[in-house]
Amino acid sequence: MTTTGKVIKCKAAVAWEPNKPLVIEEIEVAPPQAKEVRIKIVATAVCHTDLYHLLENKQKDGFPIVLGHEAAGIVESVGSGVTEIQPGDKVIPLFIGQCRECRFCKSPKTNQCVDAWKGTGHHDVMAPPDSRLTCRGKTLLQLAGTGTFSEYTVVGEIAVAKIDPAAPLDKVCLLGCGVCTGYGAAVNTAKVEPGSTCAVFGLGAVGLAAVMGCKAAGAKRIIAVDINPDKFEKAKVFGATDFVNPKDHNKPISQVLSEMTDGGVDFSLECVGNVEVMRSALESCVQGWGVSVIVGWTELQNISVPPLQLIAGRTWKGSAFGGFKGRDEVPQMVKAYLNKKLKLDEFITHNMTLDQVNDAIELMKHGKCIRTVLNVSS
């Protein structure tokens, strides 16, 4: 029996309030409206941004919400005016859309999009106010406009990347956030150069993807920095050549790296979301031409740094989703994986079901995983 045009009742993990376990609920997912797509989520991974919203974001109006934004699925139905996506297509939802019409989309300099931020730019709660998801008579917000901890979700057409039908959804779901974010920060934003020396701060999935991006760009030396030495072996798999644990030193990490590299690294990438680490990453760059990229997400504190750090010739940049224009370039990343030019399987340390989402959150909270993929539906 077709579900097109009908409300679908399905299972989802709902966050009713901050700092509380998610609750598996039966929710209602309304049909897609104009320029919208309803997706059956097959696989979704747990990202630190999900934890940030649940555990650190103090905005009470950010609940109830369906978290999840790193996913892949199959299109169930489309609303009026949708032209590029059809039922049955394999897709990856995007937390930064691409309308292809605004001045940002038409510029090769950025992956920002005016229409995307209109839809998902409710920054204080990281979710648009409108949603097709309801439970117990209440509207459920969707994290970053996606809300993929659910068997079905509805997103705007501009936030859907149509991908190769041969792609395994339980692997390429990682391209919905973490891997593209880190890899692109190195390749697209920092523009790491062949023969250069790089430092990557934080070895979660985003940091490991940044290591992989540095290697792909031809860096000759990649220094992995983390206070958890258990992650160093995994970093080696992605191309790290040196490993530094700040806890092993009684001097600032920027000084340690400066002494290791004759004055500082050419490129540094901060993949933690901590303002002190952001400053350390900048100060670890060589003066004159060093480039430091902020990749980790936080809105809790401001950054303070002596102006001389920048006056001396360092460049400080920010990167969202690795600079990738999602609809155009995520499908290319999927093909790179299918052609064995990009690692994905190596990021996945755990596979669970949607019912085990709270266990997956605990693993990430305590640094016991790189990526846990939740198998949502077959």
Tab-separated table of C-alpha atoms in Angstrom, residues 95 140 148 157 161 168 204 216 231 246 261 271 287 297 299 327 344 358:
chain	number	residue	atom	x	y	z
A	95	PHE	CA	22.580	20.271	7.102
A	140	LEU	CA	9.155	18.127	16.966
A	148	THR	CA	17.554	11.714	11.221
A	157	GLU	CA	14.864	19.713	-1.782
A	161	ALA	CA	22.140	15.118	-2.317
A	168	PRO	CA	26.114	1.291	0.769
A	204	GLY	CA	37.451	12.252	16.633
A	216	ALA	CA	45.414	13.358	0.203
A	231	LYS	CA	43.481	7.326	19.230
A	246	PRO	CA	49.606	17.709	25.489
A	261	THR	CA	58.942	21.993	13.275
A	271	CYS	CA	38.640	19.818	15.320
A	287	GLN	CA	54.608	33.154	11.367
A	297	TRP	CA	31.619	23.866	16.615
A	299	GLU	CA	28.779	28.982	20.555
A	327	ARG	CA	24.185	18.793	-3.709
A	344	LEU	CA	34.918	5.384	5.335
A	358	ASN	CA	21.377	6.212	24.235
